[in-house]
Amino acid sequence: MDDRLKQLMRLVVDEVISTGASVGSQHLVEKYRLDVSPATIRNWFAELEELGYLTQPHTSSGRVPTEKGYRLYLKELMEERALRQRELQHLRQAAVLLDESTTYIRKLARTVAELAGEAAMLSSGKSEAVTTGLSNLLAKPEFSGRERMAGMGQMLDRADEILMKLRTQQFDEPTALIGRDCPFGEDCGSVFLTMKDGSLLGIVGPLRMNYPHSFALLRQAKRLLQDSDDNV
């Protein structure tokens, strides 16, 4: 894939992550002041559709990434971003040592869910599974239909079992499991990272979840836990 299509693909994914809506050619040209016409962008959209990276939900709508498109984004196009100072401060406050490690890592998981605007999953070294931020997840338009909400509910009922299986793997770097690879369903995305003590911390959202932000949150959470352990 040449650079023009890669740049367009990155813009489309970033827009869908940000807005949750399909992306039109006119919008991209105007917002990013692209030096090509909307007609040219539509032609490039058609190329990306033919390659399987974009799809058009409705005849008159813009485009959204396919699962293949998100995989390309994660592998080649994503640019991880630094957290805002306010977010760093919230995480630091959550990582203050309380009475025992399982207490403050649970507090940290709740803060990660809050900052991500998604659900957070924690499986600790003591075989304890914690799910927090479910209201964030179920409020997303992707899960607004009764059937999809019911399916997600069934998956979440099995969260303990799913997390225990995931803990048999080692995620030394933030790792995205999306679509058909996501244990919480094909409509979902997730990012997991193994902490120093073997605990597994993850963020679960819709397929269009904010992966750059999730990667940054989990990296910082692991760094703070490392610092807390070193200061004990």
Coordinates of C-alpha atoms in Angstrom, one line a residue:
M1 CA 0.0 0.0 0.0
D2 CA 1.4 3.4 -1.0
D3 CA 1.8 6.3 1.4
R4 CA -1.3 8.2 0.2
L5 CA -3.6 5.3 1.1
K6 CA -1.8 4.8 4.4
Q7 CA -2.2 8.4 5.4
L8 CA -5.9 8.3 4.4
M9 CA -6.4 5.1 6.4
R10 CA -4.9 6.6 9.5
L11 CA -7.1 9.7 9.2
V12 CA -10.2 7.6 8.8
V13 CA -9.5 5.3 11.8
D14 CA -8.6 8.3 14.0
E15 CA -11.8 10.1 13.0
V16 CA -14.0 7.0 13.7
I17 CA -12.3 6.4 17.1
S18 CA -12.9 10.1 17.9
T19 CA -16.5 10.5 16.7
G20 CA -18.0 7.0 16.3
A21 CA -19.4 8.1 13.0
S22 CA -18.6 7.1 9.4
V23 CA -16.2 9.5 7.7
G24 CA -17.0 11.4 4.5
S25 CA -14.6 12.7 1.9
Q26 CA -15.7 16.4 2.2
H27 CA -15.2 16.3 6.0
L28 CA -11.6 15.0 5.7
V29 CA -10.7 17.5 3.0
E30 CA -12.0 20.4 5.1
K31 CA -10.8 19.3 8.5
Y32 CA -7.3 18.4 7.5
R33 CA -7.0 20.9 4.6
L34 CA -6.0 18.2 2.2
D35 CA -4.6 19.3 -1.1
V36 CA -6.8 17.0 -3.1
S37 CA -10.5 17.1 -3.9
P38 CA -13.3 15.2 -2.3
A39 CA -13.7 13.3 -5.5
T40 CA -10.1 12.1 -5.3
I41 CA -10.6 11.0 -1.7
R42 CA -13.7 9.0 -2.8
N43 CA -11.6 7.3 -5.4
W44 CA -9.0 6.4 -2.7
F45 CA -11.9 5.2 -0.5
A46 CA -12.9 2.8 -3.3
E47 CA -9.3 1.5 -3.5
L48 CA -9.3 0.8 0.2
E49 CA -12.7 -0.8 0.0
E50 CA -11.5 -3.1 -2.7
L51 CA -8.5 -4.1 -0.6
G52 CA -10.9 -4.9 2.3
Y53 CA -9.8 -2.1 4.7
L54 CA -12.9 0.1 4.6
T55 CA -16.6 -0.4 4.2
Q56 CA -19.6 1.8 3.6
P57 CA -22.3 1.0 6.1
H58 CA -25.0 2.7 4.0
T59 CA -25.1 3.9 0.4
S60 CA -25.2 7.6 1.3
S61 CA -22.8 7.4 4.3
G62 CA -19.1 7.7 4.7
R63 CA -16.7 4.9 5.4
V64 CA -15.6 3.0 8.5
P65 CA -12.7 0.6 9.0
T66 CA -13.2 -3.1 8.7
E67 CA -11.5 -5.4 11.2
K68 CA -8.8 -5.8 8.6
G69 CA -8.5 -2.0 8.6
Y70 CA -8.1 -1.8 12.3
R71 CA -5.4 -4.6 12.2
L72 CA -3.5 -2.5 9.6
Y73 CA -3.8 0.5 11.8
L74 CA -2.5 -1.3 14.9
K75 CA 0.4 -2.9 13.0
E76 CA 1.6 -0.1 10.9
L77 CA -0.2 3.2 11.3
M78 CA -1.0 3.9 15.0
E79 CA 1.0 6.6 16.7
E80 CA 1.0 6.2 20.5
R81 CA 0.3 9.5 22.3
A82 CA 1.5 10.9 25.6
L83 CA -1.1 11.1 28.3
R84 CA -2.3 14.5 29.5
Q85 CA -0.9 15.9 32.7
R86 CA -4.3 15.6 34.3
E87 CA -4.5 11.9 33.4
L88 CA -1.0 11.3 34.8
Q89 CA -2.0 12.9 38.0
H90 CA -5.1 10.8 38.4
L91 CA -3.1 7.6 37.8
R92 CA -0.5 8.7 40.3
Q93 CA -3.1 9.3 42.9
A94 CA -4.7 5.8 42.2
A95 CA -1.3 4.1 42.6
V96 CA -0.7 5.4 46.1
L97 CA 0.0 2.4 48.3
L98 CA -2.9 1.6 50.6
D99 CA -2.8 -1.5 52.8
E100 CA -2.0 -4.3 50.3
S101 CA -1.2 -4.7 46.6
T102 CA -4.6 -6.1 45.6
T103 CA -6.3 -3.0 47.0
Y104 CA -4.4 -0.4 45.2
I105 CA -4.2 -2.3 41.9
R106 CA -8.0 -2.5 42.0
K107 CA -8.1 1.2 42.6
L108 CA -5.8 1.7 39.6
A109 CA -8.0 -0.5 37.4
R110 CA -11.0 1.7 38.3
T111 CA -9.1 4.8 37.4
V112 CA -7.9 3.3 34.1
A113 CA -11.6 2.5 33.2
E114 CA -12.6 6.1 34.0
L115 CA -9.8 7.6 32.0
A116 CA -10.3 5.3 29.0
G117 CA -14.0 5.7 29.0
E118 CA -14.2 1.9 28.6
A119 CA -14.3 -1.2 30.8
A120 CA -11.2 -2.3 32.6
M121 CA -10.4 -6.0 33.5
L122 CA -8.0 -7.1 36.2
S123 CA -6.9 -10.6 37.0
S124 CA -4.6 -10.5 40.0
G125 CA -1.9 -12.8 41.1
K126 CA -4.3 -14.1 43.8
S127 CA -6.6 -15.5 41.2
E128 CA -9.0 -12.6 41.8
A129 CA -10.9 -11.2 38.8
V130 CA -12.2 -7.7 38.8
T131 CA -14.3 -6.0 36.1
T132 CA -15.0 -2.3 36.3
G133 CA -16.4 0.5 34.1
L134 CA -19.1 -1.7 32.5
S135 CA -21.5 1.2 32.3
N136 CA -19.0 2.9 30.0
L137 CA -19.0 -0.1 27.7
L138 CA -22.7 -0.7 27.6
A139 CA -23.4 3.0 26.9
K140 CA -21.6 2.8 23.6
P141 CA -23.9 2.9 20.5
E142 CA -22.4 -0.4 19.2
F143 CA -24.1 -2.2 22.1
S144 CA -27.3 -0.2 22.2
G145 CA -29.4 -2.9 20.5
R146 CA -31.1 -5.4 22.8
E147 CA -29.5 -8.5 21.1
R148 CA -26.0 -7.0 21.1
M149 CA -26.4 -5.9 24.7
A150 CA -27.6 -9.4 25.7
G151 CA -24.6 -11.0 24.0
M152 CA -22.2 -8.7 25.7
G153 CA -23.8 -9.4 29.0
Q154 CA -23.3 -13.1 28.5
M155 CA -19.6 -12.6 27.7
L156 CA -19.2 -10.4 30.8
D157 CA -20.8 -13.0 32.9
R158 CA -17.8 -15.2 31.9
A159 CA -15.2 -12.5 32.5
D160 CA -13.6 -14.4 35.4
E161 CA -13.1 -17.5 33.2
I162 CA -11.9 -15.5 30.2
L163 CA -9.4 -13.5 32.3
M164 CA -8.0 -16.7 33.9
K165 CA -7.3 -18.1 30.5
L166 CA -5.7 -14.9 29.3
R167 CA -3.4 -14.9 32.4
T168 CA -1.7 -18.1 31.0
Q169 CA -0.2 -15.8 28.4
Q170 CA 2.5 -13.2 28.9
F171 CA 1.8 -9.7 27.5
D172 CA 5.1 -7.9 28.0
E173 CA 3.9 -5.0 25.8
P174 CA 0.4 -3.7 25.4
T175 CA -1.2 -6.2 23.1
A176 CA -4.4 -5.6 21.2
L177 CA -6.9 -8.5 20.8
I178 CA -9.6 -7.4 18.4
G179 CA -12.5 -8.7 16.4
R180 CA -12.4 -12.5 16.0
D181 CA -9.4 -12.6 18.4
C182 CA -11.1 -10.7 21.1
P183 CA -12.4 -13.0 23.9
F184 CA -15.3 -10.7 24.5
G185 CA -16.8 -10.9 21.0
E186 CA -16.2 -9.8 17.4
D187 CA -17.7 -6.4 17.9
C188 CA -15.1 -5.6 20.6
G189 CA -11.5 -4.5 20.9
S190 CA -9.2 -5.0 23.8
V191 CA -5.7 -4.2 25.0
F192 CA -3.9 -6.2 27.7
L193 CA -0.7 -5.9 29.6
T194 CA 0.9 -8.1 32.2
M195 CA 2.1 -6.3 35.3
K196 CA 5.3 -7.0 37.2
D197 CA 3.6 -9.2 39.8
G198 CA 1.9 -11.3 37.1
S199 CA -1.4 -9.5 37.3
L200 CA -3.2 -8.9 34.0
L201 CA -4.7 -5.5 33.4
G202 CA -6.8 -4.8 30.3
I203 CA -9.1 -2.3 28.6
V204 CA -12.2 -3.6 26.7
G205 CA -14.3 -1.5 24.4
P206 CA -15.9 -1.5 21.0
L207 CA -13.9 -2.3 17.9
R208 CA -13.3 1.5 17.4
M209 CA -11.9 1.9 20.9
N210 CA -9.1 4.4 21.3
Y211 CA -6.0 2.1 21.0
P212 CA -3.3 4.8 21.2
H213 CA -4.8 6.1 24.5
S214 CA -5.3 2.6 25.9
F215 CA -1.7 1.6 25.1
A216 CA -0.5 4.8 26.9
L217 CA -2.7 4.2 29.9
L218 CA -1.6 0.6 30.4
R219 CA 2.1 1.5 30.0
Q220 CA 1.8 4.2 32.6
A221 CA -0.1 1.9 35.0
K222 CA 2.6 -0.7 34.8
R223 CA 5.3 2.0 35.3
L224 CA 3.5 3.3 38.4
L225 CA 3.1 -0.2 39.9
Q226 CA 6.8 -0.8 39.3
D227 CA 7.7 2.5 41.1
S228 CA 5.4 1.6 44.0
D229 CA 7.0 -1.8 44.4
D230 CA 10.5 -0.3 44.3
N231 CA 9.5 2.2 47.1
V232 CA 8.2 -0.5 49.4

